[in-house]
Each structure stands twice: as C-alpha cells, then as structure tokens.
Tab-separated table of N, CA and C in Angstrom:
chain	number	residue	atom	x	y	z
A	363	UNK	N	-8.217	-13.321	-29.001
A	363	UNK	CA	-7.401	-12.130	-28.994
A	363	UNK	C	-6.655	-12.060	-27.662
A	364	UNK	N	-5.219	-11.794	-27.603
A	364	UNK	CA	-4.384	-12.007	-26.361
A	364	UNK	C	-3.655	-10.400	-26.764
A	365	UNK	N	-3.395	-10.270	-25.444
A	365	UNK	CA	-2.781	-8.555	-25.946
A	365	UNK	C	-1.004	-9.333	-24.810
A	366	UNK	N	-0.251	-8.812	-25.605
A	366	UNK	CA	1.181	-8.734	-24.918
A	366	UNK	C	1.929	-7.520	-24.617
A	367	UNK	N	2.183	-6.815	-23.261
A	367	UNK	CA	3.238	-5.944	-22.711
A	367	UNK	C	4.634	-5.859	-22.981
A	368	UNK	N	4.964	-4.675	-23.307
A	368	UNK	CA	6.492	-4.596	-23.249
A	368	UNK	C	7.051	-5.141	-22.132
A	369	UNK	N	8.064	-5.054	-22.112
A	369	UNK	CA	9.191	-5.555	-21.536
A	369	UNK	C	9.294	-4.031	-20.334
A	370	UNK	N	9.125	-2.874	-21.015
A	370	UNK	CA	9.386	-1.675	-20.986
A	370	UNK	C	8.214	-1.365	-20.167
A	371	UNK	N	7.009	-1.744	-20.486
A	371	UNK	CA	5.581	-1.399	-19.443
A	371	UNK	C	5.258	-2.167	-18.851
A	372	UNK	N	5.849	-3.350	-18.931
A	372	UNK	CA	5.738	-4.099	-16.897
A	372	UNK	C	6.682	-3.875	-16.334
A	373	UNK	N	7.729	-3.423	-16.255
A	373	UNK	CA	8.605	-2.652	-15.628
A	373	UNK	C	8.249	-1.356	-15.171
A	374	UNK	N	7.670	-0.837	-16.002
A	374	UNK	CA	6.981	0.044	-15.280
A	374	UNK	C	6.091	0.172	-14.363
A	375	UNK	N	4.993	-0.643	-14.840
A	375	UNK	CA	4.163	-0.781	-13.816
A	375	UNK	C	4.784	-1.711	-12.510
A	376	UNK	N	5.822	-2.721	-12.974
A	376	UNK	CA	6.072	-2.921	-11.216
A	376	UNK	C	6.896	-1.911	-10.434
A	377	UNK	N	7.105	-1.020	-10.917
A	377	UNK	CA	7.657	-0.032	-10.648
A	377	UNK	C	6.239	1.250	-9.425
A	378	UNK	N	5.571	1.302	-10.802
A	378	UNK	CA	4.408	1.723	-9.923
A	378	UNK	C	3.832	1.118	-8.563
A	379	UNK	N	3.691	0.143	-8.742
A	379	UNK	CA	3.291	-0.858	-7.912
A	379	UNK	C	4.182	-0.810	-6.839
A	380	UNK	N	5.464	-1.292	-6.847
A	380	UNK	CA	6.576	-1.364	-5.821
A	380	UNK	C	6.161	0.249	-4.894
A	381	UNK	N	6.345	1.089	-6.223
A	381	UNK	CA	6.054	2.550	-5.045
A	381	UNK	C	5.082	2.481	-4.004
A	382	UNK	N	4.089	1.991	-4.315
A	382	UNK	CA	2.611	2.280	-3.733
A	382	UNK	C	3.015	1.187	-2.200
A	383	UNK	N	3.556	-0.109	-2.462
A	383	UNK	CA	3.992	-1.041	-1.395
A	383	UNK	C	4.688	0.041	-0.616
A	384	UNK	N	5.448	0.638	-1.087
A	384	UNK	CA	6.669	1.283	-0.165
A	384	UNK	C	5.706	2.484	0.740
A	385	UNK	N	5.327	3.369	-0.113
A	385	UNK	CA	4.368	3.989	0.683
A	385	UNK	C	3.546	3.484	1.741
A	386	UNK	N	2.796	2.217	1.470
A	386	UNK	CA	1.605	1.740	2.209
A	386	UNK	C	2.500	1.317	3.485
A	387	UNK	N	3.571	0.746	2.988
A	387	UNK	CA	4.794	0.078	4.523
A	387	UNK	C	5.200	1.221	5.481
A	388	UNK	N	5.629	2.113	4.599
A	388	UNK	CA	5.874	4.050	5.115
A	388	UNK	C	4.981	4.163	6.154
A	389	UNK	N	3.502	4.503	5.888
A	389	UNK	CA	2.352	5.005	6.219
A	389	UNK	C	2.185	3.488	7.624
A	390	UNK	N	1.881	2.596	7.502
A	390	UNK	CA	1.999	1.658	8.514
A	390	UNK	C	3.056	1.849	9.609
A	391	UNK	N	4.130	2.338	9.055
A	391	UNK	CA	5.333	2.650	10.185
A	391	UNK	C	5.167	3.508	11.434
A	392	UNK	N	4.430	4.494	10.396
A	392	UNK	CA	4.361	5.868	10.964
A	392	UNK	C	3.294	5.704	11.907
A	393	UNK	N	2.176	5.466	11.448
A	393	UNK	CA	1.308	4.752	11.935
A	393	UNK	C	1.190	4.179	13.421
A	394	UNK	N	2.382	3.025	13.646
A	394	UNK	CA	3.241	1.883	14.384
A	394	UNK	C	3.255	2.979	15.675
A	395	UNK	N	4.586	3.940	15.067
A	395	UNK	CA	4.901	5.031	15.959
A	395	UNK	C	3.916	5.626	16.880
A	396	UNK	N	2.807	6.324	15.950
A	396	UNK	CA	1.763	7.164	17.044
A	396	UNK	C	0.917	5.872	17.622
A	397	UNK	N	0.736	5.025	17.676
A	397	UNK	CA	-0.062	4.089	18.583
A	397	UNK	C	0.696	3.555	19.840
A	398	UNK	N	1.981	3.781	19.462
A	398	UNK	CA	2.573	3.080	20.602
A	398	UNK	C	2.577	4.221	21.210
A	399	UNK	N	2.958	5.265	21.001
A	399	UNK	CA	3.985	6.545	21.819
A	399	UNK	C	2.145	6.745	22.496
A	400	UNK	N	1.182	6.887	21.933
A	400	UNK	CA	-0.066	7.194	21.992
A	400	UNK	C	-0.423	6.139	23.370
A	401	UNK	N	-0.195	4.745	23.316
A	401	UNK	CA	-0.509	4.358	24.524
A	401	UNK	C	0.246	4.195	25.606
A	402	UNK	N	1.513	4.631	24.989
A	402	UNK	CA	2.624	4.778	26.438
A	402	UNK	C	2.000	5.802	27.749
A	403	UNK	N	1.775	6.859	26.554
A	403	UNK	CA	0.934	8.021	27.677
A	403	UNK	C	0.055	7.320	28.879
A	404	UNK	N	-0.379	6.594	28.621
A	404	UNK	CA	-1.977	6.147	29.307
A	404	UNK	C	-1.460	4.735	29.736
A	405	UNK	N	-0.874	4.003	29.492
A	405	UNK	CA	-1.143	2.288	29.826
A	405	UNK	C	0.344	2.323	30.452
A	406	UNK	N	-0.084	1.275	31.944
A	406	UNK	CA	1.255	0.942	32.394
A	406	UNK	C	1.985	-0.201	32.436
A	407	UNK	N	1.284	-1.257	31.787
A	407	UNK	CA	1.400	-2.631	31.921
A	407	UNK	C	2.631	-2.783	31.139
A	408	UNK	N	2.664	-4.322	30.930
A	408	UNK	CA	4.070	-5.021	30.315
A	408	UNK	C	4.165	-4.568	28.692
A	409	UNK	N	5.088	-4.605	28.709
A	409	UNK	CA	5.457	-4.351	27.133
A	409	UNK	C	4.611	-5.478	26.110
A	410	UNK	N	4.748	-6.551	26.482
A	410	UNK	CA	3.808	-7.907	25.888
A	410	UNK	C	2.480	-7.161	25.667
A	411	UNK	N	1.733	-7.154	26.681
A	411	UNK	CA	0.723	-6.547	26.810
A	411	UNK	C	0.655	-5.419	25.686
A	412	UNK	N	1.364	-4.166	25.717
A	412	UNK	CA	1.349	-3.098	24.697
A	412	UNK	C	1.562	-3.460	23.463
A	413	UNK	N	2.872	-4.586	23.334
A	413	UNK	CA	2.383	-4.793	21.487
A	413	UNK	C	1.548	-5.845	21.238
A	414	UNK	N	1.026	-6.609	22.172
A	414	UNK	CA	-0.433	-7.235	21.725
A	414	UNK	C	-1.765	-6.084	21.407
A	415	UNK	N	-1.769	-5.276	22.315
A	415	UNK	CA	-2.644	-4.026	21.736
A	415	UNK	C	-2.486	-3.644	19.987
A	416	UNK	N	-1.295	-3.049	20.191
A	416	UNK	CA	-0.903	-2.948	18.759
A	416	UNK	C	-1.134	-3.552	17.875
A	417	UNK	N	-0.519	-4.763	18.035
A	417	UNK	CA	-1.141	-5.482	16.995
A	417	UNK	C	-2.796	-5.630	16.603
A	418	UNK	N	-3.533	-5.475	17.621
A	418	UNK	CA	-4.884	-6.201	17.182
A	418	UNK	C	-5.269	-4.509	16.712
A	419	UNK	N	-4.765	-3.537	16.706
A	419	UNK	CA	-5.194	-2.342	16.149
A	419	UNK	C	-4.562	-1.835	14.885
A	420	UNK	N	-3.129	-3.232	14.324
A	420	UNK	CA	-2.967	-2.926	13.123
A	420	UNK	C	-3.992	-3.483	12.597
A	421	UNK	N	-4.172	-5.053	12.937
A	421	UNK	CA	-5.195	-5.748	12.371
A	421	UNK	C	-6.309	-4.677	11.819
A	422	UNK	N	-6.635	-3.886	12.610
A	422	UNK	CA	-7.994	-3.760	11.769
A	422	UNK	C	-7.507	-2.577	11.010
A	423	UNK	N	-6.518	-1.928	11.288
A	423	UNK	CA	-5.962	-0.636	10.629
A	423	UNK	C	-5.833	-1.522	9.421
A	424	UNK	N	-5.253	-2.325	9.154
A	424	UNK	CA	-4.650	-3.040	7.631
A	424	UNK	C	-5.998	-3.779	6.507
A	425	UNK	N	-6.827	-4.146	7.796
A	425	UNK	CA	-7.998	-4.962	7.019
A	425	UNK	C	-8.602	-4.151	6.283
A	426	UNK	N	-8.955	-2.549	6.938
A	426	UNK	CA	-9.647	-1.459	6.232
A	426	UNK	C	-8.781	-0.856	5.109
A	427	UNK	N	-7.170	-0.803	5.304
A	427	UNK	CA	-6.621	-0.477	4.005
A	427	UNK	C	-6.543	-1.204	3.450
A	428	UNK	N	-6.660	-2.899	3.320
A	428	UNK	CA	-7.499	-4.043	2.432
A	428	UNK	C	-8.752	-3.045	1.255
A	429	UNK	N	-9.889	-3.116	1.975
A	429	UNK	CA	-10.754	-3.018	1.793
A	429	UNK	C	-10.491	-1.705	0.680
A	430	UNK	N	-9.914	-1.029	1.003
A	430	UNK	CA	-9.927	0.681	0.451
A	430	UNK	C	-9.251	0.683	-1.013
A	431	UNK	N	-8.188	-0.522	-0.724
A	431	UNK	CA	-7.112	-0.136	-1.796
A	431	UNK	C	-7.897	-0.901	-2.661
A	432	UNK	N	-8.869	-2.440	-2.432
A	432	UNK	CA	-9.504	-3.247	-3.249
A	432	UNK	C	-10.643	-2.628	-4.299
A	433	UNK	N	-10.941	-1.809	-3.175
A	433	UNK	CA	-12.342	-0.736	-3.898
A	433	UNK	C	-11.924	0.371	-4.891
A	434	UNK	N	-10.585	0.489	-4.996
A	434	UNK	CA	-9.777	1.727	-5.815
A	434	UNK	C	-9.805	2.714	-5.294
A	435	UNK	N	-9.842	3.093	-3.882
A	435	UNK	CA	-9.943	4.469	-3.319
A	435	UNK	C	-7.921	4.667	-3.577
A	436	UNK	N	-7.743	3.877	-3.164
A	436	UNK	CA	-6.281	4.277	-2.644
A	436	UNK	C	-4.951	3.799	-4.060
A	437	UNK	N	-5.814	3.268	-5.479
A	437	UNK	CA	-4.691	2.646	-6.386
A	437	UNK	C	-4.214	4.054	-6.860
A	438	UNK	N	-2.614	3.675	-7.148
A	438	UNK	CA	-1.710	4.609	-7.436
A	438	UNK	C	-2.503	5.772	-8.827
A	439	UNK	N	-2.528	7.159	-8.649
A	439	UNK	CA	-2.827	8.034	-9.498
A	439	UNK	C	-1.600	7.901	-10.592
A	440	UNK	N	-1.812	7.765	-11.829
A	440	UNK	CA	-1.365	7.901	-13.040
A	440	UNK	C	-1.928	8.929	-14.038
A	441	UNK	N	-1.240	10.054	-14.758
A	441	UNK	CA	-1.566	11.244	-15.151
A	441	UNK	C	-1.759	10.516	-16.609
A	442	UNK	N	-2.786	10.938	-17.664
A	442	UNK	CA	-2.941	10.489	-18.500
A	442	UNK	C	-1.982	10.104	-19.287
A	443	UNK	N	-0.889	11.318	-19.642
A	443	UNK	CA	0.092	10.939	-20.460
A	443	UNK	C	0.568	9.840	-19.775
A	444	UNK	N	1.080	9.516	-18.731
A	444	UNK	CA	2.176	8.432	-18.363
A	444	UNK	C	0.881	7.073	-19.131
A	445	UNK	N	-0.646	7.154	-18.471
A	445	UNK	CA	-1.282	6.127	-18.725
A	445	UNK	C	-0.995	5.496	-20.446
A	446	UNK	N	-1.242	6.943	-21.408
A	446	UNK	CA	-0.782	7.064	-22.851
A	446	UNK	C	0.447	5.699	-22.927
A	447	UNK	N	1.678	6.218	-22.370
A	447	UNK	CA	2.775	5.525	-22.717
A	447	UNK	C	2.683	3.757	-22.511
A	448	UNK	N	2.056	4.238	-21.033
A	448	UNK	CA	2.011	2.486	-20.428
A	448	UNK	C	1.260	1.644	-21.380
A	449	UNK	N	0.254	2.053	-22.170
A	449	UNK	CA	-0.273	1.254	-22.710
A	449	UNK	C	-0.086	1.209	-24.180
A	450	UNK	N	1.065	2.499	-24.811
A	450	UNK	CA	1.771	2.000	-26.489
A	450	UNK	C	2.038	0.897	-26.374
A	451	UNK	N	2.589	-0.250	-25.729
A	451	UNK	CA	3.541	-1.411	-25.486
A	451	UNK	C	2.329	-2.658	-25.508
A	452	UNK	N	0.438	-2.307	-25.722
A	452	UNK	CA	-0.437	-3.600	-26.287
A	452	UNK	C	-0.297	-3.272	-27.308
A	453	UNK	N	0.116	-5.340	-27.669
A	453	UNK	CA	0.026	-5.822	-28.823
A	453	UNK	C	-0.885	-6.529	-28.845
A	454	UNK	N	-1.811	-6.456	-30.660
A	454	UNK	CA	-3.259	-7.336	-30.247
A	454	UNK	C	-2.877	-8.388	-31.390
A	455	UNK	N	-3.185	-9.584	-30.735
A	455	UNK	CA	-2.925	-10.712	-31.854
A	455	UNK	C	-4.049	-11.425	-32.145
C-alpha cells in the first residue's frame, strides 16, 4: 500500500514548512542582534574576537533549537480543519 499527495498538499505543506524556516531565520536574527548589542556593553576587544563569541553562542543556541524542533516542541501548529484538507489529497493504492 503506497499513499500519493496532491500536487495541491505538497505545496502546501512546503509552504508550511518554508514559513516555519523563515520564522526560525527571523528569530536567529533577532537573536544575532541582542548578543551582540548585549556584549558590546561589557567587552572591549577586537571585533574578531566579538563575532567569534557569537558564533560559539549561536552554536549552541541552534543545536538546542535542533533538538526542540526534532522532539516536536517547536513543529508548525496546524488547526484541524487545515490538517482535514491537507490530508483529502491521500490516495491509497
């Protein structure tokens, strides 16, 4: 038994999907912002220096939204009806 998607509900769902990327990139940005402006306050060293910080504090900022989004804390909410529609479009053969 193989089930086949519309044309119409994987479009959708990469649709869903694309959103959730855009958000998660959003939220990382923003993110970006308060760490830097956050250690400008306090650190006087080279700029090198400051986005090597950064970085090793996206690192773990990103590994844990790894972890979160893998576990389903964070996959995109879908209201039943939309779920309803997304899934008229299995076909069972």
């Amino acid at each position: 038994m193989s089930m086949k998607l519309s044309e119409a509900t994987l479009k959708k769902l990469y649709e869903i999907l694309l959103e959730t990327d855009q958000q998660m990139i959003q939220e990382l940005r923003e993110c970006d912002t308060k760490v830097i402006m956050a250690f400008r306050k306090y650190y006087q060293g080279s700029q090198n220096e400051m986005e090597a910080f950064r970085d090793e504090i996206f690192g773990i900022l990103l590994e844990e939204k790894k972890k979160s989004f893998c576990q389903g804390a964070k996959l995109p909410q879908i209201d039943s009806e939309e779920c309803k529609e997304l899934f008229e479009g299995f076909d069972d053969f």
